[in-house]
Coordinates of C-alpha atoms in Angstrom, one line a residue:
M1 CA 94.3 -62.5 92.3
G2 CA 94.1 -62.7 88.4
R3 CA 90.5 -63.1 88.5
F4 CA 90.1 -60.1 90.8
N5 CA 92.0 -58.0 88.4
F6 CA 89.9 -59.1 85.5
D7 CA 86.6 -58.3 87.4
L8 CA 88.1 -55.0 88.4
I9 CA 88.9 -54.0 84.7
I10 CA 85.4 -55.1 83.6
A11 CA 83.8 -53.0 86.3
L12 CA 85.9 -49.9 85.5
S13 CA 85.2 -50.3 81.8
L14 CA 81.5 -50.4 82.5
F15 CA 81.7 -47.5 84.7
L16 CA 83.7 -45.5 82.1
S17 CA 81.1 -46.4 79.4
L18 CA 78.3 -45.1 81.6
C19 CA 80.1 -41.8 82.2
L20 CA 81.3 -41.3 78.7
F21 CA 78.1 -42.4 76.8
P22 CA 75.1 -41.8 79.3
H23 CA 72.7 -41.2 76.4
T24 CA 73.3 -44.3 74.4
I25 CA 72.8 -47.0 76.8
L26 CA 70.4 -49.5 75.3
A27 CA 68.7 -50.4 78.6
Q28 CA 66.3 -53.0 77.9
L29 CA 65.4 -51.9 74.3
K30 CA 64.9 -54.6 71.7
Q31 CA 62.8 -54.9 68.5
D32 CA 60.8 -57.9 69.9
Y33 CA 60.1 -56.5 73.3
Y34 CA 56.3 -57.0 73.1
A35 CA 56.5 -60.4 71.2
K36 CA 54.7 -62.1 74.2
T37 CA 52.8 -59.4 75.8
C38 CA 51.4 -57.5 72.9
P39 CA 52.4 -59.2 69.6
N40 CA 50.3 -57.1 67.3
V41 CA 51.3 -53.7 68.8
E42 CA 53.0 -52.6 65.5
K43 CA 50.0 -53.5 63.4
I44 CA 47.6 -51.8 65.7
V45 CA 49.7 -48.6 65.7
R46 CA 50.2 -48.5 62.1
T47 CA 46.5 -48.9 61.3
Q48 CA 45.7 -45.9 63.5
V49 CA 48.6 -43.9 61.8
E50 CA 47.3 -44.8 58.4
K51 CA 43.9 -43.7 59.3
K52 CA 45.2 -40.2 60.7
F53 CA 47.4 -39.9 57.6
R54 CA 44.4 -40.2 55.2
Q55 CA 42.7 -37.4 57.3
T56 CA 45.7 -35.0 56.9
F57 CA 49.3 -35.0 55.6
V58 CA 50.2 -32.8 58.6
T59 CA 50.2 -36.0 60.6
V60 CA 53.7 -36.7 59.0
P61 CA 55.8 -33.7 59.9
A62 CA 53.8 -33.2 63.2
T63 CA 54.7 -36.7 64.5
I64 CA 58.5 -36.5 63.4
R65 CA 58.7 -33.2 65.1
L66 CA 57.0 -34.5 68.3
F67 CA 59.4 -37.4 68.6
F68 CA 62.5 -35.1 68.1
H69 CA 61.2 -32.6 70.6
D70 CA 60.3 -35.3 73.1
C71 CA 63.8 -37.1 72.9
F72 CA 65.9 -33.9 73.1
V73 CA 64.2 -32.9 76.4
Q74 CA 64.7 -35.5 79.2
G75 CA 65.0 -38.3 76.7
C76 CA 62.4 -40.4 74.7
D77 CA 59.7 -40.7 77.4
A78 CA 56.6 -39.1 76.0
S79 CA 56.9 -36.2 78.5
V80 CA 56.3 -33.8 75.7
I81 CA 52.7 -35.0 75.5
I82 CA 51.8 -34.3 79.0
Q83 CA 49.2 -31.5 79.5
S84 CA 49.8 -28.8 82.0
A85 CA 47.9 -29.3 85.2
G86 CA 47.5 -27.4 88.4
K87 CA 50.6 -25.4 89.1
N88 CA 52.7 -27.4 86.8
T89 CA 53.4 -25.9 83.3
A90 CA 54.3 -29.0 81.1
E91 CA 56.9 -29.1 78.3
K92 CA 54.4 -28.7 75.6
D93 CA 53.5 -25.2 76.9
H94 CA 57.2 -23.9 76.6
P95 CA 57.5 -21.4 73.8
D96 CA 59.7 -23.6 71.7
N97 CA 56.9 -26.3 71.8
L98 CA 53.9 -24.1 71.1
S99 CA 54.3 -24.7 67.4
L100 CA 54.0 -28.4 67.6
A101 CA 51.0 -29.3 65.6
G102 CA 48.1 -31.0 67.3
D103 CA 47.9 -33.7 64.8
G104 CA 51.1 -35.3 66.1
F105 CA 49.7 -35.6 69.6
D106 CA 46.5 -36.9 68.3
T107 CA 48.3 -39.6 66.4
V108 CA 49.8 -40.9 69.5
V109 CA 46.7 -40.6 71.7
K110 CA 44.4 -42.4 69.1
A111 CA 47.1 -45.1 68.7
K112 CA 47.4 -45.5 72.4
Q113 CA 43.6 -45.9 72.9
A114 CA 43.5 -48.5 70.2
V115 CA 46.4 -50.4 71.8
E116 CA 44.9 -50.3 75.2
Q117 CA 41.9 -52.0 74.0
V118 CA 43.9 -55.1 73.2
C119 CA 46.9 -54.7 75.5
K120 CA 46.0 -53.0 78.7
N121 CA 48.6 -51.2 80.5
T122 CA 51.4 -52.9 78.6
V123 CA 52.8 -50.5 75.8
S124 CA 54.1 -47.1 76.7
C125 CA 53.3 -43.9 75.0
A126 CA 57.0 -43.3 74.3
D127 CA 57.2 -46.6 72.3
I128 CA 54.0 -45.7 70.6
L129 CA 55.5 -42.4 69.6
A130 CA 58.6 -44.0 68.3
L131 CA 56.5 -46.5 66.1
A132 CA 54.2 -43.9 64.8
T133 CA 57.3 -41.8 63.8
R134 CA 58.6 -44.7 61.7
D135 CA 55.2 -45.2 60.1
V136 CA 54.7 -41.6 59.1
I137 CA 58.1 -41.6 57.6
A138 CA 57.3 -44.8 55.5
L139 CA 53.9 -43.5 54.5
S140 CA 55.4 -40.3 53.0
G141 CA 57.9 -42.2 50.9
G142 CA 60.9 -42.5 53.4
P143 CA 62.5 -45.6 54.6
S144 CA 60.8 -48.1 56.9
Y145 CA 63.0 -49.6 59.6
S146 CA 62.8 -51.8 62.8
V147 CA 62.0 -49.9 65.9
E148 CA 63.7 -50.8 69.2
L149 CA 61.1 -50.9 72.1
G150 CA 60.9 -51.1 75.7
R151 CA 60.9 -47.4 76.8
L152 CA 59.0 -46.4 79.9
D153 CA 56.9 -43.2 80.1
G154 CA 58.6 -40.3 82.1
L155 CA 57.4 -39.2 85.4
S156 CA 58.1 -35.4 85.0
S157 CA 57.3 -32.9 82.4
T158 CA 58.1 -29.2 83.1
A159 CA 58.4 -26.3 80.8
S160 CA 61.6 -25.1 82.6
S161 CA 63.3 -28.3 81.4
V162 CA 63.0 -27.4 77.8
S163 CA 65.2 -24.2 77.7
G164 CA 68.4 -24.6 75.8
K165 CA 67.6 -28.2 74.9
L166 CA 66.3 -27.7 71.3
P167 CA 68.1 -26.5 68.1
Q168 CA 67.2 -22.9 67.0
P169 CA 66.8 -21.9 63.4
T170 CA 69.7 -19.5 63.7
F171 CA 72.2 -22.0 65.0
N172 CA 75.6 -22.4 63.2
L173 CA 77.4 -25.8 62.8
N174 CA 79.2 -25.6 66.1
Q175 CA 76.0 -25.0 68.0
L176 CA 74.2 -27.8 66.3
N177 CA 77.1 -30.3 66.8
S178 CA 77.3 -29.2 70.6
L179 CA 73.6 -29.8 71.0
F180 CA 73.3 -33.0 69.2
G181 CA 76.6 -34.2 70.8
A182 CA 75.1 -33.8 74.2
N183 CA 72.4 -36.4 73.2
G184 CA 75.1 -39.0 72.0
L185 CA 74.6 -38.0 68.3
D186 CA 77.6 -37.0 66.1
Q187 CA 77.7 -34.6 63.1
T188 CA 76.7 -37.4 60.6
D189 CA 73.6 -38.2 62.7
M190 CA 72.7 -34.5 63.0
I191 CA 73.0 -33.9 59.1
A192 CA 70.8 -36.8 58.4
L193 CA 68.2 -36.0 61.0
S194 CA 68.0 -32.4 59.8
A195 CA 66.5 -33.9 56.6
G196 CA 63.3 -34.1 58.6
H197 CA 62.8 -30.7 57.2
T198 CA 62.0 -32.2 53.9
V199 CA 58.4 -32.5 55.0
G200 CA 56.4 -30.0 57.0
F201 CA 56.0 -26.2 57.2
S202 CA 57.5 -23.2 59.1
H203 CA 55.9 -20.0 60.2
C204 CA 57.3 -17.0 58.7
S205 CA 58.7 -15.5 61.8
K206 CA 61.2 -18.3 62.2
F207 CA 63.2 -17.0 59.1
A208 CA 62.1 -13.6 58.7
N209 CA 65.5 -12.3 59.7
R210 CA 66.9 -13.9 56.6
I211 CA 64.8 -12.2 54.1
Y212 CA 64.4 -8.8 55.6
N213 CA 67.1 -7.8 58.3
F214 CA 69.9 -10.3 58.1
S215 CA 72.6 -7.5 58.6
P216 CA 73.1 -3.8 57.9
Q217 CA 75.1 -4.7 54.8
N218 CA 72.9 -7.4 53.6
P219 CA 69.2 -7.2 54.4
V220 CA 68.8 -10.6 52.7
D221 CA 71.1 -13.4 53.7
P222 CA 73.6 -13.7 50.9
T223 CA 73.6 -17.5 51.3
L224 CA 70.1 -17.7 50.1
N225 CA 69.2 -18.3 46.6
K226 CA 67.9 -14.9 45.2
T227 CA 65.0 -16.2 43.4
Y228 CA 63.9 -18.3 46.5
A229 CA 64.4 -15.2 48.7
T230 CA 62.0 -13.2 46.4
E231 CA 59.6 -16.1 46.6
L232 CA 59.7 -16.1 50.4
Q233 CA 59.1 -12.4 50.6
Q234 CA 55.9 -12.8 48.7
M235 CA 54.7 -15.5 50.7
C236 CA 55.8 -13.8 53.9
P237 CA 55.4 -10.0 53.5
K238 CA 56.2 -7.8 56.4
N239 CA 53.7 -7.8 59.2
V240 CA 52.4 -11.0 57.8
D241 CA 49.7 -13.0 59.9
P242 CA 51.9 -14.9 62.4
R243 CA 49.8 -18.0 61.7
I244 CA 50.8 -18.1 58.0
A245 CA 53.1 -21.1 57.4
I246 CA 54.9 -22.2 54.3
N247 CA 56.5 -25.5 53.1
M248 CA 60.0 -26.0 54.3
D249 CA 60.8 -28.0 51.1
P250 CA 59.7 -26.0 48.1
N251 CA 60.0 -28.8 45.7
T252 CA 58.7 -32.0 47.1
P253 CA 57.1 -31.0 50.6
R254 CA 54.9 -34.2 50.9
T255 CA 57.6 -36.6 50.2
F256 CA 60.2 -37.8 52.6
D257 CA 63.2 -37.8 50.3
N258 CA 66.8 -36.4 49.7
M259 CA 65.4 -33.3 48.1
Y260 CA 66.4 -31.5 51.3
F261 CA 70.0 -31.9 50.4
K262 CA 69.6 -31.0 46.8
N263 CA 67.8 -27.8 48.0
L264 CA 70.8 -27.0 50.2
Q265 CA 73.1 -27.2 47.2
Q266 CA 70.8 -24.5 45.4
G267 CA 70.8 -22.2 48.4
K268 CA 67.3 -23.1 49.3
G269 CA 67.6 -24.2 52.9
L270 CA 64.9 -22.3 54.8
F271 CA 66.7 -21.8 58.1
T272 CA 70.2 -20.6 58.8
S273 CA 70.7 -23.9 60.5
D274 CA 69.8 -25.7 57.4
Q275 CA 71.9 -23.8 54.9
V276 CA 75.0 -23.9 57.1
L277 CA 75.2 -27.6 56.5
Y278 CA 76.2 -26.7 52.9
T279 CA 78.1 -23.5 53.5
D280 CA 80.3 -25.0 56.2
G281 CA 83.0 -27.1 54.7
R282 CA 83.0 -29.6 57.5
S283 CA 79.4 -30.7 56.7
K284 CA 79.2 -29.9 53.0
P285 CA 80.6 -33.3 51.8
A286 CA 77.7 -35.3 53.5
V287 CA 75.3 -33.0 51.9
D288 CA 76.7 -33.5 48.5
R289 CA 76.9 -37.3 48.9
W290 CA 73.3 -37.6 50.1
A291 CA 72.0 -35.3 47.4
S292 CA 73.3 -37.7 44.9
S293 CA 72.6 -41.1 46.6
P294 CA 69.1 -41.6 48.2
A295 CA 70.1 -45.0 49.4
D296 CA 73.1 -43.7 51.3
F297 CA 71.0 -41.0 53.0
Q298 CA 68.4 -43.6 54.0
R299 CA 71.0 -45.9 55.6
A300 CA 72.4 -42.9 57.5
F301 CA 69.0 -41.7 58.5
I302 CA 67.9 -45.0 59.8
T303 CA 71.2 -45.1 61.9
A304 CA 70.6 -41.7 63.2
I305 CA 66.9 -42.0 64.1
T306 CA 67.7 -45.4 65.8
K307 CA 70.2 -43.5 68.0
L308 CA 67.9 -40.8 68.7
G309 CA 65.4 -43.3 70.0
R310 CA 67.9 -44.5 72.6
V311 CA 68.4 -41.1 74.2
N312 CA 68.0 -41.2 78.0
V313 CA 65.5 -44.0 78.0
K314 CA 63.5 -44.5 81.1
T315 CA 63.6 -47.9 82.9
G316 CA 62.7 -49.3 86.3
S317 CA 61.4 -46.8 88.8
D318 CA 62.4 -43.9 86.6
G319 CA 59.2 -44.4 84.5
N320 CA 56.0 -46.4 84.1
I321 CA 53.2 -47.3 81.6
R322 CA 50.9 -44.2 81.3
R323 CA 47.3 -45.1 81.0
D324 CA 46.6 -41.7 79.3
C325 CA 49.5 -40.3 77.3
S326 CA 48.5 -36.7 78.2
A327 CA 48.4 -37.3 81.9
F328 CA 50.3 -38.9 84.7
N329 CA 48.9 -42.0 86.3

């Protein structure tokens, strides 16, 4: 009878953990997943990422953003890389994904092709994207870290699945916490991952409301540094070409560092969703801490991006190893 009760408790505990934390189940993820089947996969991917990085720095923000957009919609399964075909409009063609730079997609596709030459039908596109993300972060001055592997590629990619799943530049702290929380990420993780904005660029339309029509009383967002606001207006005049983009970090746009948090302290967060991390007292302490300690920030970022990589991982019959990252088998 005692043994039965013990087994019942274990079973109930497992059931509750699955219900309460559905997004953080490790499944079969482990750092040495390909140790026997494709031992050189990390070196092969890194070589291709370095080659792409030498061609254009856009490789860095494009790949980081691709990973984030992939994981937040149906999990880290490379479904964002699928091209629309026939009657199916894929994730990448949803309005929220149209600004994803082609260099991110190209990085994964080129790395996959190189891996396939050595380890045919063995390594998923989802894992290659996770590795490439780590590599571009390290190449741009950020931390290197061990990547958990073993994801399968998703079997579905629809534009309709994207709606409401990605953070918007106008979000407040509650909205950010809610969206990240739905993916098993807490406020600390959210703040750390937001620092991905330390590299990359944004189109003027994403923040135009902050510099021209924030409110009837304040055309310019009062939380925005006045000098910075003037600079933004000069770079993004009204009726500017929508293709014009500016650096998200005005100081070190090509370095993955903690300057993002120093910018927030000075009122130089580009989006409302950036600056709110400093204006809201609940998140301000983390911003101050990481602005003064690059090491603390890097540790928090590694923890957060590792947790991000575990979101809704596909296993078993829920996925496969895609031959071509942009098309289903």
